[in-house]
Amino acid sequence: MSLADTLTAARTRLGDVRLEFRCCNTDFVIRMTGYHSDVAAELARETALSLEAELDAFDPESAVARLNRTGRVENEHVARLVRRGLEYGKHTDGVFDIRQGAVEHDLKAYLRGDQESISAPFKTGSVRVDGNRVLTETELDLNGLAKGYIVDRVAAAAAGPGRRGFVSGGGDMSPPTGPVAVESPYGDSRPLKVLETDWNVATSGGYRRERDGVDHVYDPTTERLGARHESVTVVAQHDCLEADALATTLAALPLSDALERAAAWPGLEAFVVHDGVFRMTEGFDEHVA
């Protein structure tokens, strides 16, 4: 083998790969360096798209859509999300409530312009998980968990000896391998903060998807629609699913409640943009470059 062939083979084994694709109605990026990073990145992309097909409530063939249509489904990923969702419902006193699938569908249809009002009522109902089987009396909203869960699973699929990298799904990110910017909700090119952290990152708020003051965030305890802040960025030690769920929860809460809940949550720090003012929990600065 010539020297050029040897170098080409080495680059293939020890590459630097960046994959970009659409998933969960947002831009996903997989960045991998190291041994067989091209193969690992492609496996990670396939994992993301496979999970999206199972968890997209707006795809009538997905497991989540079947659950909402029939009240039952047997699927390991849906069961994991429902378990975690029920836990967060308890720990957030019902602010994070997966039982609001009808409200979620109405909100998304309104934001897309498919309908001119939001009429679905907030509901309660029994939800049970037995192994991989989920039974529900009401439509479920798993969107506050699904993207973070997919990021976690994709990062796990890409991991391996001699490789390092990260996965970004819109505002949700596995522990980054370098500095990452917190995007301004005002359209400025300059980031609000630059993070350097080995925790998971998620951002929520109304500035990305909004129509007439309404966005995708809601608080079922007050039946209020719309985020209370321009943006909320959290870093979570546990996983990206937790970061995703808690960014959504904090976005729905009044400022003092959001900061108090974030400060009390183990392994969580938060940065909130509210009426143009930046507020953060005491330990957030430790994750800023």
Tab-separated table of C-alpha atoms in Angstrom:
chain	number	residue	atom	x	y	z
A	1	MET	CA	0.000	0.000	0.000
A	2	SER	CA	1.342	3.452	-0.918
A	3	LEU	CA	1.804	6.218	1.644
A	4	ALA	CA	-1.201	8.082	0.206
A	5	ASP	CA	-3.376	4.964	0.545
A	6	THR	CA	-2.155	4.482	4.122
A	7	LEU	CA	-3.036	8.085	5.019
A	8	THR	CA	-6.464	7.746	3.407
A	9	ALA	CA	-7.133	4.562	5.363
A	10	ALA	CA	-5.987	6.241	8.581
A	11	ARG	CA	-8.285	9.210	7.973
A	12	THR	CA	-11.166	6.791	7.401
A	13	ARG	CA	-10.471	5.011	10.700
A	14	LEU	CA	-9.602	8.164	12.648
A	15	GLY	CA	-11.862	10.686	10.999
A	16	ASP	CA	-13.607	13.890	11.892
A	17	VAL	CA	-17.242	13.662	10.810
A	18	ARG	CA	-20.112	16.125	10.920
A	19	LEU	CA	-23.573	14.934	9.867
A	20	GLU	CA	-26.515	17.305	9.528
A	21	PHE	CA	-30.100	16.172	8.914
A	22	ARG	CA	-33.716	16.952	9.799
A	23	CYS	CA	-35.320	15.074	12.678
A	24	CYS	CA	-38.175	15.960	15.051
A	25	ASN	CA	-38.925	19.039	12.952
A	26	THR	CA	-35.530	20.562	13.735
A	27	ASP	CA	-31.904	20.420	12.604
A	28	PHE	CA	-29.832	17.623	14.131
A	29	VAL	CA	-26.029	17.668	14.097
A	30	ILE	CA	-23.782	14.716	14.928
A	31	ARG	CA	-20.114	15.536	15.371
A	32	MET	CA	-17.686	12.628	15.864
A	33	THR	CA	-13.923	12.273	15.883
A	34	GLY	CA	-11.857	9.133	16.290
A	35	TYR	CA	-11.949	5.488	15.352
A	36	HIS	CA	-14.486	4.701	12.587
A	37	SER	CA	-16.306	7.950	13.314
A	38	ASP	CA	-17.996	7.876	9.892
A	39	VAL	CA	-19.619	4.506	10.612
A	40	ALA	CA	-20.586	5.586	14.132
A	41	ALA	CA	-22.122	8.844	12.926
A	42	GLU	CA	-24.200	7.075	10.287
A	43	LEU	CA	-25.424	4.546	12.858
A	44	ALA	CA	-26.351	7.450	15.119
A	45	ARG	CA	-28.309	9.156	12.315
A	46	GLU	CA	-30.220	5.942	11.589
A	47	THR	CA	-31.009	5.634	15.303
A	48	ALA	CA	-32.426	9.177	15.365
A	49	LEU	CA	-34.673	8.637	12.362
A	50	SER	CA	-35.844	5.248	13.618
A	51	LEU	CA	-36.820	6.723	16.997
A	52	GLU	CA	-38.530	9.675	15.331
A	53	ALA	CA	-40.714	7.238	13.375
A	54	GLU	CA	-41.812	5.621	16.658
A	55	LEU	CA	-42.255	8.776	18.744
A	56	ASP	CA	-43.711	11.361	16.344
A	57	ALA	CA	-47.290	11.862	17.554
A	58	PHE	CA	-48.202	13.524	14.244
A	59	ASP	CA	-47.225	10.443	12.198
A	60	PRO	CA	-50.315	8.180	12.194
A	61	GLU	CA	-48.086	5.098	11.901
A	62	SER	CA	-45.994	5.904	14.988
A	63	ALA	CA	-46.323	4.093	18.298
A	64	VAL	CA	-47.334	7.324	20.047
A	65	ALA	CA	-50.103	7.993	17.517
A	66	ARG	CA	-51.400	4.442	17.943
A	67	LEU	CA	-51.388	4.911	21.705
A	68	ASN	CA	-53.385	8.127	21.450
A	69	ARG	CA	-55.801	6.525	18.983
A	70	THR	CA	-56.415	3.247	20.799
A	71	GLY	CA	-55.411	3.923	24.407
A	72	ARG	CA	-52.779	1.181	24.442
A	73	VAL	CA	-49.458	0.298	22.882
A	74	GLU	CA	-46.526	-1.990	23.639
A	75	ASN	CA	-43.260	-0.213	22.892
A	76	GLU	CA	-40.109	0.027	25.019
A	77	HIS	CA	-39.324	3.626	24.077
A	78	VAL	CA	-42.835	4.918	24.693
A	79	ALA	CA	-42.940	3.061	28.025
A	80	ARG	CA	-39.650	4.690	29.113
A	81	LEU	CA	-40.895	8.153	28.181
A	82	VAL	CA	-44.214	7.666	29.956
A	83	ARG	CA	-42.481	6.464	33.134
A	84	ARG	CA	-40.176	9.470	33.173
A	85	GLY	CA	-43.026	11.808	32.278
A	86	LEU	CA	-45.138	10.576	35.188
A	87	GLU	CA	-42.155	11.065	37.520
A	88	TYR	CA	-41.684	14.661	36.363
A	89	GLY	CA	-45.398	15.267	36.791
A	90	LYS	CA	-45.075	14.355	40.468
A	91	HIS	CA	-41.858	16.299	41.036
A	92	THR	CA	-43.145	19.474	39.320
A	93	ASP	CA	-46.559	19.423	41.041
A	94	GLY	CA	-48.286	18.849	37.718
A	95	VAL	CA	-46.686	21.667	35.706
A	96	PHE	CA	-45.087	19.027	33.493
A	97	ASP	CA	-48.078	16.862	32.552
A	98	ILE	CA	-47.908	14.298	29.744
A	99	ARG	CA	-51.707	13.841	29.825
A	100	GLN	CA	-52.317	16.921	27.666
A	101	GLY	CA	-51.977	15.412	24.196
A	102	ALA	CA	-55.186	17.025	22.942
A	103	VAL	CA	-53.964	20.483	23.962
A	104	GLU	CA	-50.591	19.818	22.303
A	105	HIS	CA	-52.255	18.815	19.021
A	106	ASP	CA	-54.446	21.930	19.050
A	107	LEU	CA	-51.477	24.168	19.834
A	108	LYS	CA	-49.339	22.717	17.037
A	109	ALA	CA	-52.199	22.985	14.531
A	110	TYR	CA	-52.725	26.624	15.541
A	111	LEU	CA	-49.018	27.441	15.285
A	112	ARG	CA	-48.874	25.852	11.809
A	113	GLY	CA	-51.854	27.942	10.718
A	114	ASP	CA	-54.082	24.894	10.182
A	115	GLN	CA	-56.754	26.262	12.534
A	116	GLU	CA	-57.724	29.663	13.889
A	117	SER	CA	-58.340	28.826	17.538
A	118	ILE	CA	-57.358	26.496	20.358
A	119	SER	CA	-60.368	24.732	21.796
A	120	ALA	CA	-59.082	21.482	23.335
A	121	PRO	CA	-59.650	21.432	27.107
A	122	PHE	CA	-57.017	20.450	29.641
A	123	LYS	CA	-57.746	16.923	30.838
A	124	THR	CA	-56.815	14.368	33.438
A	125	GLY	CA	-57.045	10.610	33.144
A	126	SER	CA	-55.444	7.364	34.201
A	127	VAL	CA	-52.094	6.414	32.646
A	128	ARG	CA	-50.481	3.078	33.507
A	129	VAL	CA	-47.238	1.381	32.494
A	130	ASP	CA	-46.705	-2.362	32.828
A	131	GLY	CA	-43.340	-3.437	31.430
A	132	ASN	CA	-43.343	-2.123	27.855
A	133	ARG	CA	-47.131	-1.793	27.727
A	134	VAL	CA	-48.772	1.604	28.182
A	135	LEU	CA	-52.498	2.066	28.848
A	136	THR	CA	-54.082	5.521	28.894
A	137	GLU	CA	-57.514	7.076	29.158
A	138	THR	CA	-56.386	10.355	27.625
A	139	GLU	CA	-54.148	11.457	24.759
A	140	LEU	CA	-50.518	11.919	25.791
A	141	ASP	CA	-48.028	14.657	24.989
A	142	LEU	CA	-44.505	13.198	25.000
A	143	ASN	CA	-42.935	16.036	23.006
A	144	GLY	CA	-41.381	17.579	26.108
A	145	LEU	CA	-39.339	14.395	26.492
A	146	ALA	CA	-38.904	12.851	23.059
A	147	LYS	CA	-36.217	15.096	21.582
A	148	GLY	CA	-34.024	14.881	24.674
A	149	TYR	CA	-34.512	11.110	24.756
A	150	ILE	CA	-33.532	10.818	21.092
A	151	VAL	CA	-30.393	12.898	21.706
A	152	ASP	CA	-29.451	10.565	24.581
A	153	ARG	CA	-30.019	7.412	22.516
A	154	VAL	CA	-28.197	8.792	19.485
A	155	ALA	CA	-25.199	9.775	21.607
A	156	ALA	CA	-25.132	6.269	23.099
A	157	ALA	CA	-25.304	4.706	19.624
A	158	ALA	CA	-22.326	6.780	18.471
A	159	ALA	CA	-20.162	6.141	21.534
A	160	GLY	CA	-17.286	3.694	21.516
A	161	PRO	CA	-13.574	3.194	22.307
A	162	GLY	CA	-11.344	5.725	20.599
A	163	ARG	CA	-14.208	8.086	19.684
A	164	ARG	CA	-15.602	11.273	21.100
A	165	GLY	CA	-18.294	13.645	19.974
A	166	PHE	CA	-21.687	15.106	20.702
A	167	VAL	CA	-25.230	15.267	19.362
A	168	SER	CA	-27.287	18.433	18.985
A	169	GLY	CA	-31.006	18.391	18.252
A	170	GLY	CA	-32.162	21.978	17.943
A	171	GLY	CA	-31.748	23.400	21.437
A	172	ASP	CA	-31.045	20.013	23.043
A	173	MET	CA	-27.489	18.722	23.282
A	174	SER	CA	-25.540	15.874	24.801
A	175	PRO	CA	-22.467	16.991	26.784
A	176	PRO	CA	-20.562	19.143	24.276
A	177	THR	CA	-16.911	18.542	23.507
A	178	GLY	CA	-16.150	22.252	23.271
A	179	PRO	CA	-17.677	25.706	23.776
A	180	VAL	CA	-21.317	26.132	22.671
A	181	ALA	CA	-23.279	29.353	22.297
A	182	VAL	CA	-26.580	30.236	23.954
A	183	GLU	CA	-28.538	31.797	21.122
A	184	SER	CA	-30.163	35.195	21.623
A	185	PRO	CA	-33.977	35.140	21.431
A	186	TYR	CA	-33.850	38.613	19.855
A	187	GLY	CA	-32.156	37.564	16.625
A	188	ASP	CA	-28.761	39.037	17.546
A	189	SER	CA	-25.732	37.319	16.056
A	190	ARG	CA	-23.817	37.626	19.331
A	191	PRO	CA	-24.581	34.783	21.777
A	192	LEU	CA	-25.898	35.577	25.237
A	193	LYS	CA	-23.462	33.148	26.862
A	194	VAL	CA	-20.827	30.668	25.756
A	195	LEU	CA	-21.001	27.429	27.683
A	196	GLU	CA	-18.155	25.068	28.480
A	197	THR	CA	-19.742	22.136	30.284
A	198	ASP	CA	-19.807	18.361	30.546
A	199	TRP	CA	-23.522	18.427	31.406
A	200	ASN	CA	-26.453	18.082	29.005
A	201	VAL	CA	-27.955	21.270	27.582
A	202	ALA	CA	-31.516	22.218	26.564
A	203	THR	CA	-33.199	25.489	25.641
A	204	SER	CA	-36.914	26.264	25.589
A	205	GLY	CA	-39.011	29.367	25.002
A	206	GLY	CA	-41.558	30.949	22.741
A	207	TYR	CA	-39.280	32.812	20.357
A	208	ARG	CA	-38.792	29.944	17.893
A	209	ARG	CA	-42.444	28.952	17.409
A	210	GLU	CA	-44.937	31.711	18.115
A	211	ARG	CA	-48.215	33.043	16.725
A	212	ASP	CA	-50.068	36.022	18.171
A	213	GLY	CA	-48.363	35.612	21.532
A	214	VAL	CA	-49.012	31.863	21.728
A	215	ASP	CA	-46.280	29.223	21.518
A	216	HIS	CA	-45.825	25.516	22.279
A	217	VAL	CA	-45.412	25.914	26.064
A	218	TYR	CA	-48.343	25.568	28.475
A	219	ASP	CA	-49.033	25.207	32.203
A	220	PRO	CA	-51.892	22.789	32.913
A	221	THR	CA	-52.067	23.823	36.594
A	222	THR	CA	-53.237	27.313	35.561
A	223	GLU	CA	-54.442	26.377	32.044
A	224	ARG	CA	-52.191	29.129	30.729
A	225	LEU	CA	-50.857	28.943	27.156
A	226	GLY	CA	-47.472	30.390	26.247
A	227	ALA	CA	-43.978	30.629	27.723
A	228	ARG	CA	-43.482	33.243	30.441
A	229	HIS	CA	-39.901	34.027	29.361
A	230	GLU	CA	-38.112	34.765	26.122
A	231	SER	CA	-35.879	31.735	26.661
A	232	VAL	CA	-34.737	29.251	29.284
A	233	THR	CA	-31.452	27.350	29.002
A	234	VAL	CA	-30.678	24.589	31.457
A	235	VAL	CA	-27.703	22.311	32.027
A	236	ALA	CA	-28.562	18.946	33.584
A	237	GLN	CA	-26.132	16.408	34.921
A	238	HIS	CA	-28.417	13.370	34.596
A	239	ASP	CA	-29.261	13.256	30.863
A	240	CYS	CA	-30.614	15.306	27.980
A	241	LEU	CA	-34.145	14.015	28.546
A	242	GLU	CA	-34.112	15.667	31.978
A	243	ALA	CA	-32.704	18.876	30.523
A	244	ASP	CA	-35.462	18.867	27.879
A	245	ALA	CA	-38.279	18.272	30.377
A	246	LEU	CA	-37.080	20.871	32.879
A	247	ALA	CA	-36.388	23.584	30.301
A	248	THR	CA	-40.023	23.197	29.218
A	249	THR	CA	-41.231	23.221	32.841
A	250	LEU	CA	-39.281	26.351	33.778
A	251	ALA	CA	-40.468	28.147	30.640
A	252	ALA	CA	-44.061	27.712	31.857
A	253	LEU	CA	-43.471	29.027	35.399
A	254	PRO	CA	-43.348	32.612	36.713
A	255	LEU	CA	-39.793	33.884	37.067
A	256	SER	CA	-39.417	33.512	40.835
A	257	ASP	CA	-40.964	30.032	40.794
A	258	ALA	CA	-38.759	28.956	37.880
A	259	LEU	CA	-35.540	30.077	39.562
A	260	GLU	CA	-36.556	28.596	42.915
A	261	ARG	CA	-37.443	25.224	41.391
A	262	ALA	CA	-34.240	25.136	39.316
A	263	ALA	CA	-32.092	25.954	42.348
A	264	ALA	CA	-33.706	23.172	44.370
A	265	TRP	CA	-33.400	20.506	41.656
A	266	PRO	CA	-30.297	18.297	42.103
A	267	GLY	CA	-27.810	18.448	39.242
A	268	LEU	CA	-29.506	21.361	37.449
A	269	GLU	CA	-28.596	24.974	36.696
A	270	ALA	CA	-30.664	27.457	34.694
A	271	PHE	CA	-30.293	30.697	32.726
A	272	VAL	CA	-33.541	32.617	32.146
A	273	VAL	CA	-34.131	35.572	29.823
A	274	HIS	CA	-37.182	37.441	31.117
A	275	ASP	CA	-38.329	40.812	29.744
A	276	GLY	CA	-34.830	41.439	28.434
A	277	VAL	CA	-33.152	40.752	31.801
A	278	PHE	CA	-30.811	37.791	32.370
A	279	ARG	CA	-31.272	35.750	35.536
A	280	MET	CA	-29.470	32.551	36.515
A	281	THR	CA	-29.117	30.073	39.330
A	282	GLU	CA	-26.081	30.402	41.563
A	283	GLY	CA	-24.080	27.590	39.949
A	284	PHE	CA	-24.773	28.386	36.304
A	285	ASP	CA	-21.609	30.475	35.943
A	286	GLU	CA	-19.539	27.362	36.574
A	287	HIS	CA	-20.703	26.117	33.152
A	288	VAL	CA	-19.848	29.360	31.310
A	289	ALA	CA	-16.595	29.619	29.353
